[in-house]
Short mmCIF file of C-alpha atoms in Angstrom, two decimals:
data_model
loop_
_atom_site.label_atom_id
_atom_site.label_comp_id
_atom_site.label_asym_id
_atom_site.label_seq_id
_atom_site.Cartn_x
_atom_site.Cartn_y
_atom_site.Cartn_z
CA UNK D 119 20.39 -16.47 -67.24
CA UNK D 120 22.52 -17.46 -70.71
CA UNK D 121 21.37 -13.86 -72.41
CA UNK D 122 22.60 -12.18 -69.32
CA UNK D 123 25.84 -14.27 -69.78
CA UNK D 124 26.10 -13.47 -73.51
CA UNK D 125 25.85 -9.68 -72.73
CA UNK D 126 28.48 -9.78 -69.81
CA UNK D 127 31.08 -11.68 -72.16
CA UNK D 128 29.89 -8.61 -74.88
CA UNK D 129 30.29 -5.70 -72.51
CA UNK D 130 33.53 -7.09 -70.85
CA UNK D 131 35.19 -6.35 -73.95
CA UNK D 132 34.64 -2.43 -74.54
CA UNK D 133 34.67 -1.85 -70.86
CA UNK D 134 38.14 -3.43 -69.74
CA UNK D 135 39.30 -1.70 -73.31
CA UNK D 136 38.06 1.94 -71.98
CA UNK D 137 39.38 1.00 -68.75
CA UNK D 138 42.75 -0.01 -70.05
CA UNK D 139 42.35 3.56 -71.75
CA UNK D 140 41.74 5.35 -68.67
CA UNK D 141 43.10 3.55 -65.38
CA UNK D 142 45.75 6.24 -65.30
CA UNK D 143 43.53 9.36 -64.98
CA UNK D 144 40.96 7.10 -62.67
CA UNK D 145 43.62 5.96 -60.09
CA UNK D 146 44.49 10.19 -59.68
CA UNK D 147 41.60 10.45 -57.14
CA UNK D 148 42.93 6.89 -54.96
CA UNK D 149 46.98 7.63 -55.42
CA UNK D 150 45.99 11.26 -53.81
CA UNK D 151 44.23 9.84 -50.67
CA UNK D 152 46.81 6.94 -50.13
CA UNK D 153 49.39 9.76 -50.72
CA UNK D 154 47.81 12.30 -48.23
CA UNK D 155 47.99 9.13 -45.56
CA UNK D 156 50.98 7.81 -45.92
CA UNK D 157 52.98 10.78 -46.04
CA UNK D 158 51.00 11.63 -42.28
CA UNK D 159 51.13 8.24 -41.16
CA UNK D 160 54.90 7.69 -41.97
CA UNK D 161 56.71 11.14 -42.49
CA UNK D 162 60.00 9.46 -41.75
CA UNK D 163 60.07 7.17 -44.50
CA UNK D 164 57.23 7.95 -47.53
CA UNK D 165 58.16 10.87 -49.59
CA UNK D 166 55.13 11.03 -51.82
CA UNK D 167 53.36 8.54 -53.52
CA UNK D 168 52.37 10.25 -57.24
CA UNK D 169 51.08 9.20 -60.64
CA UNK D 170 53.37 7.30 -63.12
CA UNK D 171 51.75 6.70 -66.53
CA UNK D 172 49.42 3.71 -65.67
CA UNK D 173 51.32 2.91 -62.25
CA UNK D 174 51.98 4.95 -59.00
CA UNK D 175 55.21 5.34 -58.02
CA UNK D 176 55.97 5.41 -54.19
CA UNK D 177 58.96 7.63 -53.38
CA UNK D 178 60.80 6.91 -49.79
CA UNK D 179 62.79 9.16 -47.64
CA UNK D 180 65.83 6.49 -48.34
CA UNK D 181 68.52 6.17 -50.95
CA UNK D 182 70.24 3.29 -52.79
CA UNK D 183 73.82 2.97 -53.38
CA UNK D 184 75.96 -0.01 -54.67
CA UNK D 185 71.69 -2.07 -54.41
CA UNK D 186 71.60 -0.93 -50.68
CA UNK D 187 69.15 1.00 -48.88
CA UNK D 188 71.32 4.08 -47.20
CA UNK D 189 70.61 7.44 -46.05
CA UNK D 190 69.41 9.79 -48.37
CA UNK D 191 72.00 12.42 -48.45
CA UNK D 192 74.79 9.76 -49.26
CA UNK D 193 72.90 7.99 -51.69
CA UNK D 194 73.27 8.14 -55.64
CA UNK D 195 69.59 8.27 -55.93
CA UNK D 196 66.04 8.28 -54.26
CA UNK D 197 64.66 4.74 -53.50
CA UNK D 198 61.06 4.05 -55.15
CA UNK D 199 58.74 1.35 -55.10
CA UNK D 200 56.42 0.71 -58.24
CA UNK D 201 52.68 0.30 -57.56
CA UNK D 202 50.79 -1.29 -60.06
CA UNK D 203 47.32 0.25 -59.39
CA UNK D 204 45.22 -1.80 -62.22
CA UNK D 205 45.60 -5.25 -60.29
CA UNK D 206 42.55 -2.99 -58.25
CA UNK D 207 40.93 -0.95 -60.55
CA UNK D 208 39.89 -3.78 -62.84
CA UNK D 209 37.41 -3.75 -60.31
CA UNK D 210 35.36 -1.25 -62.38
CA UNK D 211 34.94 -2.27 -65.92
CA UNK D 212 33.56 -6.11 -63.92
CA UNK D 213 31.00 -3.78 -62.11
CA UNK D 214 30.42 -2.10 -64.89
CA UNK D 215 29.60 -5.74 -67.34
CA UNK D 216 27.83 -6.60 -64.86
CA UNK D 217 25.58 -3.62 -64.05
CA UNK D 218 24.53 -2.93 -67.86
CA UNK D 219 24.17 -6.80 -68.59
CA UNK D 220 21.23 -7.16 -66.07
CA UNK D 221 17.63 -6.35 -66.93
CA UNK D 222 16.60 -3.29 -64.72
CA UNK D 223 14.06 -0.47 -64.56
CA UNK D 224 16.76 2.30 -64.05
CA UNK D 225 20.47 2.39 -64.44
CA UNK D 226 22.63 5.25 -64.08
CA UNK D 227 21.40 6.15 -60.20
CA UNK D 228 22.42 2.79 -59.60
CA UNK D 229 25.79 2.64 -61.23
CA UNK D 230 26.77 5.54 -59.90
CA UNK D 231 25.89 4.28 -56.34
CA UNK D 232 27.92 1.17 -57.19
CA UNK D 233 31.02 3.72 -58.17
CA UNK D 234 30.68 4.76 -54.99
CA UNK D 235 31.22 1.50 -53.03
CA UNK D 236 33.39 0.50 -55.19
CA UNK D 237 35.89 2.98 -55.25
CA UNK D 238 36.87 4.13 -51.71
CA UNK D 239 37.56 0.14 -51.63
CA UNK D 240 39.77 0.27 -54.44
CA UNK D 241 41.54 3.01 -52.21
CA UNK D 242 41.76 1.00 -49.06
CA UNK D 243 43.18 -2.01 -51.44
CA UNK D 244 45.91 0.84 -52.61
CA UNK D 245 46.85 1.33 -49.45
CA UNK D 246 47.61 -1.89 -48.48
CA UNK D 247 49.31 -2.87 -51.33
CA UNK D 248 51.42 0.17 -50.29
CA UNK D 249 52.12 -1.24 -47.21
CA UNK D 250 52.99 -4.55 -48.59
CA UNK D 251 55.66 -2.73 -50.48
CA UNK D 252 56.98 -0.10 -47.74
CA UNK D 253 57.11 -3.48 -45.54
CA UNK D 254 58.55 -5.76 -48.57
CA UNK D 255 60.95 -2.84 -49.84
CA UNK D 256 62.77 -1.27 -46.65
CA UNK D 257 62.52 -4.12 -44.15
CA UNK D 258 63.66 -3.18 -41.12
CA UNK D 259 63.33 0.12 -41.38
CA UNK D 260 59.38 -0.07 -41.70
CA UNK D 261 59.24 -1.80 -38.52
CA UNK D 262 61.83 0.26 -36.46
CA UNK D 263 60.07 3.77 -36.37
CA UNK D 264 59.84 5.31 -33.38
CA UNK D 265 56.80 6.46 -31.89
CA UNK D 266 55.13 5.35 -35.36
CA UNK D 267 52.36 2.38 -34.87
CA UNK D 268 53.34 -0.21 -37.67
CA UNK D 269 51.09 -3.03 -38.37
CA UNK D 270 51.45 -6.40 -37.71
CA UNK D 271 53.57 -8.11 -40.66
CA UNK D 272 50.94 -11.13 -40.71
CA UNK D 273 48.20 -8.16 -40.53
CA UNK D 274 50.07 -6.98 -43.48
CA UNK D 275 50.16 -9.79 -45.65
CA UNK D 276 46.24 -11.19 -44.72
CA UNK D 277 45.25 -7.14 -45.74
CA UNK D 278 47.17 -7.44 -49.18
CA UNK D 279 45.96 -10.97 -50.03
CA UNK D 280 42.60 -10.11 -49.40
CA UNK D 281 42.93 -6.63 -51.17
CA UNK D 282 44.11 -8.01 -54.53
CA UNK D 283 43.36 -11.60 -54.52
CA UNK D 284 39.72 -11.29 -53.31
CA UNK D 285 38.71 -8.02 -53.31
CA UNK D 286 38.45 -7.05 -57.24
CA UNK D 287 36.80 -9.58 -58.16
CA UNK D 288 34.53 -10.24 -55.46
CA UNK D 289 33.12 -6.87 -54.40
CA UNK D 290 31.49 -6.18 -57.93
CA UNK D 291 29.72 -9.51 -57.91
CA UNK D 292 28.23 -8.88 -54.31
CA UNK D 293 27.82 -5.42 -54.92
CA UNK D 294 25.74 -6.51 -58.63
CA UNK D 295 23.94 -9.08 -56.26
CA UNK D 296 22.75 -6.56 -53.77
CA UNK D 297 21.71 -4.49 -56.51
CA UNK D 298 19.80 -6.54 -59.02
CA UNK D 299 17.92 -8.27 -56.26
CA UNK D 300 14.78 -7.24 -57.96
CA UNK D 301 15.96 -8.39 -61.44
CA UNK D 302 14.54 -11.41 -62.81
CA UNK D 303 17.68 -13.54 -62.90
CA UNK D 304 18.65 -13.10 -59.15
CA UNK D 305 15.14 -13.22 -58.05
CA UNK D 306 14.55 -16.41 -59.96
CA UNK D 307 17.70 -17.86 -58.19
CA UNK D 308 16.74 -16.81 -54.72
CA UNK D 309 13.33 -17.35 -54.62
CA UNK D 310 11.52 -19.00 -51.91
CA UNK D 311 14.65 -18.57 -49.44
CA UNK S 113 19.74 -11.66 -48.01
CA UNK S 114 21.18 -9.83 -45.50
CA UNK S 115 21.56 -13.12 -43.51
CA UNK S 116 23.50 -14.76 -46.42
CA UNK S 117 25.61 -11.73 -46.92
CA UNK S 118 26.88 -12.01 -42.81
CA UNK S 119 27.11 -15.62 -43.13
CA UNK S 120 29.08 -15.68 -46.08
CA UNK S 121 31.57 -12.74 -45.38
CA UNK S 122 32.40 -14.42 -41.73
CA UNK S 123 33.18 -17.77 -43.80
CA UNK S 124 35.15 -16.28 -46.50
CA UNK S 125 37.21 -14.23 -43.54
CA UNK S 126 38.00 -17.25 -41.68
CA UNK S 127 38.16 -19.63 -44.49
CA UNK S 128 40.79 -17.11 -46.27
CA UNK S 129 42.83 -16.47 -42.58
CA UNK S 130 42.91 -20.63 -42.54
CA UNK S 131 44.36 -20.20 -45.72
CA UNK S 132 47.23 -18.27 -45.43
CA UNK S 133 48.51 -20.16 -42.18
CA UNK S 134 51.83 -21.92 -43.02
CA UNK S 135 51.10 -25.21 -42.26
CA UNK S 136 48.39 -25.39 -44.59
CA UNK S 137 50.52 -23.51 -47.28
CA UNK S 138 53.15 -25.91 -46.56
CA UNK S 139 51.19 -29.29 -46.33
CA UNK S 140 48.07 -28.53 -48.79
CA UNK S 141 48.32 -25.29 -50.88
CA UNK S 142 51.78 -25.79 -52.07
CA UNK S 143 51.61 -29.27 -53.21
CA UNK S 144 48.13 -28.70 -54.63
CA UNK S 145 49.47 -26.36 -56.49
CA UNK S 146 52.57 -28.43 -58.14
CA UNK S 147 49.99 -30.96 -58.72
CA UNK S 148 48.24 -28.31 -61.00
CA UNK S 149 51.77 -27.37 -62.65
CA UNK S 150 52.49 -31.44 -63.34
CA UNK S 151 48.78 -31.81 -64.35
CA UNK S 152 49.20 -28.79 -66.88
CA UNK S 153 52.01 -30.29 -68.31
CA UNK S 154 50.40 -33.90 -68.39
CA UNK S 155 47.74 -32.12 -70.70
CA UNK S 156 50.36 -30.49 -72.79
CA UNK S 157 53.01 -32.63 -73.56
CA UNK S 158 51.24 -35.23 -75.52
CA UNK S 159 50.18 -32.31 -78.50
CA UNK S 160 53.24 -30.34 -77.75
CA UNK S 161 56.63 -31.61 -77.89
CA UNK S 162 58.34 -28.16 -77.82
CA UNK S 163 57.42 -28.36 -74.35
CA UNK S 164 59.19 -29.29 -71.25
CA UNK S 165 58.26 -29.38 -67.46
CA UNK S 166 59.78 -29.49 -63.85
CA UNK S 167 58.55 -29.00 -60.74
CA UNK S 168 55.82 -26.13 -60.82
CA UNK S 169 57.88 -24.76 -63.68
CA UNK S 170 56.35 -25.36 -67.92
CA UNK S 171 59.34 -24.14 -70.43
CA UNK S 172 59.51 -23.90 -74.29
CA UNK S 173 62.31 -25.62 -75.35
CA UNK S 174 63.30 -23.33 -78.19
CA UNK S 175 62.27 -19.75 -77.39
CA UNK S 176 62.90 -20.50 -73.61
CA UNK S 177 59.90 -18.57 -72.33
CA UNK S 178 58.84 -20.33 -68.89
CA UNK S 179 55.85 -19.62 -66.20
CA UNK S 180 56.07 -20.94 -62.76
CA UNK S 181 52.59 -21.81 -61.56
CA UNK S 182 52.60 -20.35 -57.77
CA UNK S 183 50.06 -20.08 -54.94
CA UNK S 184 47.27 -17.41 -56.22
CA UNK S 185 47.06 -19.14 -59.55
CA UNK S 186 45.82 -22.57 -58.15
CA UNK S 187 42.11 -21.49 -58.34
CA UNK S 188 41.73 -22.16 -54.06
CA UNK S 189 40.83 -18.51 -53.64
CA UNK S 190 37.86 -18.56 -56.05
CA UNK S 191 37.17 -22.07 -54.43
CA UNK S 192 36.93 -20.59 -51.09
CA UNK S 193 34.51 -17.60 -52.37
CA UNK S 194 32.77 -20.52 -53.69
CA UNK S 195 32.47 -22.77 -50.29
CA UNK S 196 31.36 -19.36 -48.24
CA UNK S 197 28.54 -18.84 -50.91
CA UNK S 198 26.81 -22.29 -50.59
CA UNK S 199 27.74 -22.67 -46.43
CA UNK S 200 25.91 -19.55 -46.26
CA UNK S 201 22.88 -20.22 -48.45
CA UNK S 202 20.11 -22.54 -46.74
CA UNK S 203 20.46 -26.22 -48.17
CA UNK S 204 20.74 -29.67 -47.33
CA UNK S 205 24.68 -30.39 -46.28
CA UNK S 206 24.35 -33.25 -49.06
CA UNK S 207 23.33 -30.92 -51.56
CA UNK S 208 26.17 -28.47 -50.07
CA UNK S 209 28.77 -30.88 -50.41
CA UNK S 210 27.79 -31.96 -53.87
CA UNK S 211 27.97 -28.05 -54.94
CA UNK S 212 30.79 -28.09 -53.62
CA UNK S 213 32.86 -30.71 -54.80
CA UNK S 214 31.23 -29.96 -58.17
CA UNK S 215 32.50 -26.34 -58.34
CA UNK S 216 35.67 -27.03 -57.33
CA UNK S 217 36.35 -29.17 -60.23
CA UNK S 218 34.20 -26.76 -62.32
CA UNK S 219 36.51 -24.05 -60.92
CA UNK S 220 39.58 -26.13 -61.52
CA UNK S 221 38.74 -27.28 -65.14
CA UNK S 222 38.49 -23.15 -65.90
CA UNK S 223 42.12 -22.53 -64.09
CA UNK S 224 43.86 -25.47 -66.09
CA UNK S 225 42.48 -23.65 -69.41
CA UNK S 226 43.91 -20.35 -67.63
CA UNK S 227 47.54 -21.87 -67.12
CA UNK S 228 47.36 -23.34 -70.37
CA UNK S 229 46.09 -20.56 -72.10
CA UNK S 230 48.37 -18.08 -70.35
CA UNK S 231 51.82 -20.07 -71.19
CA UNK S 232 50.87 -19.90 -75.00
CA UNK S 233 49.91 -16.48 -74.94
CA UNK S 234 53.10 -15.46 -72.81
CA UNK S 235 55.18 -16.87 -75.55
CA UNK S 236 53.60 -14.91 -77.85
CA UNK S 237 53.31 -11.41 -76.25
CA UNK S 238 54.57 -10.78 -73.16
CA UNK S 239 52.37 -7.39 -72.45
CA UNK S 240 49.40 -9.17 -73.34
CA UNK S 241 50.27 -11.93 -70.93
CA UNK S 242 50.48 -9.41 -68.03
CA UNK S 243 47.15 -8.02 -69.30
CA UNK S 244 45.47 -11.08 -69.33
CA UNK S 245 46.96 -12.90 -66.37
CA UNK S 246 46.49 -10.06 -64.32
CA UNK S 247 42.92 -8.59 -65.23
CA UNK S 248 40.90 -10.87 -67.38
CA UNK S 249 41.19 -14.06 -66.00
CA UNK S 250 40.73 -13.50 -62.95
CA UNK S 251 37.48 -11.81 -63.85
CA UNK S 252 36.17 -15.04 -65.82
CA UNK S 253 37.16 -17.30 -62.83
CA UNK S 254 34.84 -15.24 -60.79
CA UNK S 255 32.16 -15.31 -63.22
CA UNK S 256 32.82 -19.03 -63.53
CA UNK S 257 31.91 -18.60 -59.84
CA UNK S 258 28.88 -17.17 -60.00
CA UNK S 259 27.60 -18.97 -62.79
CA UNK S 260 28.26 -22.47 -60.79
CA UNK S 261 26.51 -20.63 -57.93
CA UNK S 262 23.11 -19.63 -59.69
CA UNK S 263 23.44 -23.26 -61.29
CA UNK S 264 23.40 -24.51 -57.93
CA UNK S 265 20.63 -22.38 -56.18
CA UNK S 266 18.01 -23.40 -59.54
CA UNK S 267 19.24 -26.61 -58.60
CA UNK S 268 17.88 -26.07 -55.12
CA UNK S 269 14.66 -24.39 -56.22
CA UNK S 270 13.86 -26.87 -58.50
CA UNK S 271 14.29 -29.88 -56.00
CA UNK S 272 12.16 -27.94 -53.48
CA UNK S 273 9.56 -27.64 -55.83
CA UNK S 274 9.61 -31.12 -57.54
CA UNK S 275 9.48 -32.21 -53.23
CA UNK S 276 6.76 -30.06 -52.65
CA UNK S 277 4.70 -31.70 -55.65
CA UNK S 278 4.94 -34.94 -54.57
CA UNK S 279 4.20 -34.21 -51.08
CA UNK S 280 1.01 -32.60 -52.40
#
């Protein structure tokens, strides 16, 4: 276990450094997916979600004047919400460090499978994050949309908390344990059970 | 393994939903978070006279930089993950209870180190503070949970072997 931990700590540094540089482009497919979902789900509310450096910008169909939310035609500018995608995507360098710190017979294909599991979780997390931003930013305008199903505020709050506080750190660990079932470290830990 | 993951996920979701309830937040989480802030302040103040503490806030007197310790910074979510893992894995309830209590302490020791380190980092550089706060420390806390759990599994395995040897 000591060797594994040493490798994890050593590998966390370069993988987190790489992710810091690449987190913007990495988020583009997720942002595109969530943009499609939100603009179809709330066409009267969401204008677009687009890449803004290392963040995403969620532009609404509302404007702002004197600090108040108003209809777009009477507004000084369009109301937008900044979304930090990194608070979700850091699961990727964490998983990468765990994966490559473990003794395995093969690394690449299981790593690709791991990313294929984690990336959809990142997409769903981003959707939950945007729902929470819309709920907090637009208030009653978000909940009172005629003919549109809007999730309950408590459900959005729980999904947001789960997506931000639990999934980014826990999903890589569960995935790593599952994929490393045959590694000496996990076999030794789970033996006889 | 499938059974373990199923029980783990169910326990995790249940405990997390309970943690989110208003009465639990009011009577357990918020007082516990305030206690952590006071404990962090009590650890810093004897060594650094430039620091003051009030409520959940730690502040430098000279620069004015302050951190407020909020729900989500209290290690409770990490503890919930550990509890779910320990409960999901077969073992005696005595061993489980010991693992939960000692694991909770291990998480909180790490969390206090996190709070104090972030307080000083923030006073030095706010960008660095944000990066370490949002991305690196959550990773390290989850690694702490993983280490505690693996140590617990090894302890269980050793106890069983010793029990078998004594019986044999």
